[in-house]
Short mmCIF file of C-alpha atoms in Angstrom, two decimals:
data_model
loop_
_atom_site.label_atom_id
_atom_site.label_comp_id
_atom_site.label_asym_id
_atom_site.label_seq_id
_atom_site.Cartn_x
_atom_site.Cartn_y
_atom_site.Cartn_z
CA UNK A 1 22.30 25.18 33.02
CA UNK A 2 19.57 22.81 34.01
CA UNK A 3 17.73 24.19 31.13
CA UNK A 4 20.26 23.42 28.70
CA UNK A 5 21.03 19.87 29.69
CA UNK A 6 17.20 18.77 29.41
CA UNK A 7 17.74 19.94 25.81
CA UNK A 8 20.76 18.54 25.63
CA UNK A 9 19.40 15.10 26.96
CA UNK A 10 16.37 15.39 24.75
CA UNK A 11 18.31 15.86 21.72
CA UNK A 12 21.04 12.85 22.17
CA UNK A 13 17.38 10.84 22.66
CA UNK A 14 15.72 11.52 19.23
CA UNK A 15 19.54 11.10 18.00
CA UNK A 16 19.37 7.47 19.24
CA UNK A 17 15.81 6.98 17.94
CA UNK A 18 16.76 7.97 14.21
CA UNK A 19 20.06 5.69 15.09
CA UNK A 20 17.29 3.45 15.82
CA UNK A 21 14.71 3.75 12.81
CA UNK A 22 17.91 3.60 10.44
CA UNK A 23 18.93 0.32 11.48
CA UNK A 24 15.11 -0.92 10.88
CA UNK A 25 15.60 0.32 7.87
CA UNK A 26 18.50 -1.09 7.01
CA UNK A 27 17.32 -4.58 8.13
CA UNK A 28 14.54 -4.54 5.91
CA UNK A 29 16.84 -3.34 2.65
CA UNK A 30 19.23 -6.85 4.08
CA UNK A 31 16.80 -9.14 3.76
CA UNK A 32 15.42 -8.08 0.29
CA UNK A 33 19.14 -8.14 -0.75
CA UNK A 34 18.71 -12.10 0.62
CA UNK A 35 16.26 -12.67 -0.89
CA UNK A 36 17.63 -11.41 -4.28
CA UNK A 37 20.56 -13.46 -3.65
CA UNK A 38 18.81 -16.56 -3.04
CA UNK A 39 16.89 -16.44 -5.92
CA UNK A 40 20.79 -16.38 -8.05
CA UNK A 41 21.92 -19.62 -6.21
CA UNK A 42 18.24 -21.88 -6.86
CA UNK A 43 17.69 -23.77 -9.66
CA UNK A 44 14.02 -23.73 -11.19
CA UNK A 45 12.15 -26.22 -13.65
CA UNK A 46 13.64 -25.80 -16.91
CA UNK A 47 10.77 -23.81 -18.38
CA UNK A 48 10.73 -20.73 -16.99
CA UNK A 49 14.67 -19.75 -18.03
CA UNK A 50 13.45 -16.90 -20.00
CA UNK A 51 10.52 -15.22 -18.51
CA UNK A 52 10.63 -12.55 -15.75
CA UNK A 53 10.97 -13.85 -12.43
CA UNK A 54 7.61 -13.03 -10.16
CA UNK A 55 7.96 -12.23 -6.65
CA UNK A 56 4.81 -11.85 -4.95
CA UNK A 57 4.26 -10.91 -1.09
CA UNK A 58 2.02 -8.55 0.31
CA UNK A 59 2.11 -4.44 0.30
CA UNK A 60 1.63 -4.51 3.90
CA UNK A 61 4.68 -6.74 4.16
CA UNK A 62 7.40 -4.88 5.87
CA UNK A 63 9.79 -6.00 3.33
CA UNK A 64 7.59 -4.70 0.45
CA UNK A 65 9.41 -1.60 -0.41
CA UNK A 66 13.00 -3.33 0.02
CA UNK A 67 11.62 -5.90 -2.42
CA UNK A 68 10.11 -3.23 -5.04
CA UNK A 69 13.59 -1.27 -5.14
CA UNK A 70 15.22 -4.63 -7.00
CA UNK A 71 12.38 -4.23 -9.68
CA UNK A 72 14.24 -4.83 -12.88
CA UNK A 73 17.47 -6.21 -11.98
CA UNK A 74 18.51 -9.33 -13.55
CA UNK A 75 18.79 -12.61 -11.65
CA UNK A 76 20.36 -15.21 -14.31
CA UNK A 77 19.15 -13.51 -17.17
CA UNK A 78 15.47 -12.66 -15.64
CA UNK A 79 14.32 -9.54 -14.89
CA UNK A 80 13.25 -9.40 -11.28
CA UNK A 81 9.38 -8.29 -10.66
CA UNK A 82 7.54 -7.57 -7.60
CA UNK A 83 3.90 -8.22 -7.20
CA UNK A 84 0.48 -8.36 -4.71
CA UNK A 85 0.48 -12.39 -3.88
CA UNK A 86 -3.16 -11.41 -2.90
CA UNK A 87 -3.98 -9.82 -6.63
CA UNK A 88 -6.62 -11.88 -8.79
CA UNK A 89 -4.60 -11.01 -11.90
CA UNK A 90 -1.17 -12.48 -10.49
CA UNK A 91 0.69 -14.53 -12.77
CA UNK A 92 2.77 -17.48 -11.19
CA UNK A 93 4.89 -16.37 -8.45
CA UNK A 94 8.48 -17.82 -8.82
CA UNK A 95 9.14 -16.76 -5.19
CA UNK A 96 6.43 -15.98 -2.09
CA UNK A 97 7.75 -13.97 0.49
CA UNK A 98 5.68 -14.34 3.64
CA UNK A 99 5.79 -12.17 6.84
CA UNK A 100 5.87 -14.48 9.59
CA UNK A 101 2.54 -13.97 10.17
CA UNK A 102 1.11 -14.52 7.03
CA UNK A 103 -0.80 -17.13 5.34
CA UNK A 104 0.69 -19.81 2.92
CA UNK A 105 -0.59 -20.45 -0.04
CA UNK A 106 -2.71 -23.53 0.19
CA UNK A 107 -0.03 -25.99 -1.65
CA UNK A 108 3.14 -23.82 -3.03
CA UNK A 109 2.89 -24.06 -6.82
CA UNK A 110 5.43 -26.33 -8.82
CA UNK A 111 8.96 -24.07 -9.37
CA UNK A 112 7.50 -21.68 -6.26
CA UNK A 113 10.41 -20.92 -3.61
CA UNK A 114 8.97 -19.74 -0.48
CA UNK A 115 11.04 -17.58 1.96
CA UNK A 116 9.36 -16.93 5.15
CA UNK A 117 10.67 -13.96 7.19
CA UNK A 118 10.45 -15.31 11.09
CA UNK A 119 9.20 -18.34 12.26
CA UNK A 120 6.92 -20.51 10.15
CA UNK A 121 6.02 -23.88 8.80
CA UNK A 122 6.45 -25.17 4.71
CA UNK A 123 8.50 -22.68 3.69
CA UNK A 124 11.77 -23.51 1.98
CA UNK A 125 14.07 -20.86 3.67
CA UNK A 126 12.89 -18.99 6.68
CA UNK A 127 14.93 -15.74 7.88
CA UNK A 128 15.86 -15.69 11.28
CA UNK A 129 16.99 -12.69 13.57
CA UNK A 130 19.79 -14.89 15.92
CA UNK A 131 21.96 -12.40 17.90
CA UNK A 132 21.47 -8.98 15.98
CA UNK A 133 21.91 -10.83 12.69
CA UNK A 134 20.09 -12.06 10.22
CA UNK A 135 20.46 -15.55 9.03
CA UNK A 136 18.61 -18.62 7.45
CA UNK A 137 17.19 -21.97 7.40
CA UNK A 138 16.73 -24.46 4.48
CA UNK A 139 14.40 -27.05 4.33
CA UNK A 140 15.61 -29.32 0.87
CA UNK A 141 12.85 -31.21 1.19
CA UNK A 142 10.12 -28.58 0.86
CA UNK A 143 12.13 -27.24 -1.97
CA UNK A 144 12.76 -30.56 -4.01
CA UNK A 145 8.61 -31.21 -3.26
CA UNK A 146 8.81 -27.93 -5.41
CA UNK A 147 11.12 -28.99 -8.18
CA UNK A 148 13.69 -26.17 -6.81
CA UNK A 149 17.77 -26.91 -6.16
CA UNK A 150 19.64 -24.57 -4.03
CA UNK A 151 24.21 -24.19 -4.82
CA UNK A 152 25.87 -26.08 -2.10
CA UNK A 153 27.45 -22.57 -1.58
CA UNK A 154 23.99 -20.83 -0.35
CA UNK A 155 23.59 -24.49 1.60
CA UNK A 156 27.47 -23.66 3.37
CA UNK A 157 26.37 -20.24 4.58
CA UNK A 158 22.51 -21.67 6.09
CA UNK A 159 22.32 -21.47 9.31
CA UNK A 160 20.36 -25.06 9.35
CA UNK A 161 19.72 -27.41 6.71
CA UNK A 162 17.00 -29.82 6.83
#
C-alpha cells in the first residue's frame, strides 16, 4: 500500500510538471500572438505598404519559435517574416523583439517598432507578466521618434500609456 501511494504521489507530480511546462508553453505562443496583433493596429511610414513585414529577434529568444509559427500570415496585406536581428544579411526589421535581457539596437531604425518582453528601456511596448497575465505598456513617444502610430483601440487595452 505504501508502495503504491509513492507511485501514486510520484505520478500526480510529473502530472503537475507537464501541467506546468504546458502553460510555459502556452505563454510563449500568447505573446507571439501579441505581438502579431500589435503589428495589425500600428501604422508605419507610408513606404513600406507593400513589402513583407521583417521581424527580427534572436533564435535564443524564448519567443523565437512562437514568432516563426506566424511565418507567412498576412498583417494588412504583408506577409509576416521572422528573422536573426543578429544576421549580417538582415534586411530592415519592421519590428525588434527583445528578451528582456537583450541588447537594443544602437538607435531603432526609422518605421522600427520595438516590443520588449520584461522590463526594459526605449522600447515602444514592453510585455509585462502582472498577476498571471500578460499585459503591456506603450511608450507614444518612442514610437512617434520612430514615425510609428498605434489604433486608440490597442492604446484602450495598454496597461500604461506614456
Amino acid at each position: 500500500m505504501v508502495r503504491f501511494l509513492s507511485v501514486l504521489a510520484i505520478v500526480s507530480g510529473l502530472g503537475l510538471a507537464a501541467g506546468a511546462c504546458r502553460a510555459q508553453v502556452d505563454g510563449l505562443d500568447l505573446k507571439a500572438a501579441y505581438i502579431f496583433n500589435f503589428a495589425m493596429f500600428t501604422t508605419w511610414p507610408d513606404g513600406s505598404a507593400k513589402t513583407p513585414l521583417v521581424v527580427c529577434t534572436s533564435p535564443d529568444n524564448p519567443l523565437w519559435a512562437g514568432l516563426h509559427a506566424l511565418n507567412g500570415k498576412a498583417v494588412n496585406g504583408r506577409p509576416w517574416t521572422v528573422t536573426d536581428l543578429s544576421h549580417p544579411t538582415t534586411p530592415h526589421c519592421d519590428i525588434a523583439v527583445l528578451a528582456h535581457t537583450a541588447q537594443q539596437p544602437a538607435l531603432p531604425a526609422a518605421g522600427m517598432l520595438v516590443v520588449r518582453d520584461g522590463a526594459g528601456s526605449n522600447a515602444a511596448i514592453t510585455l509585462v507578466e502582472d498577476d498571471e497575465h500578460i499585459r503591456f505598456d506603450i511608450d507614444t513617444q518612442e514610437a512617434a521618434r520612430n514615425g510609428l502610430r498605434f489604433s486608440s483601440h490597442l492604446l484602450r487595452l495598454a496597461r500604461n500609456v506614456l
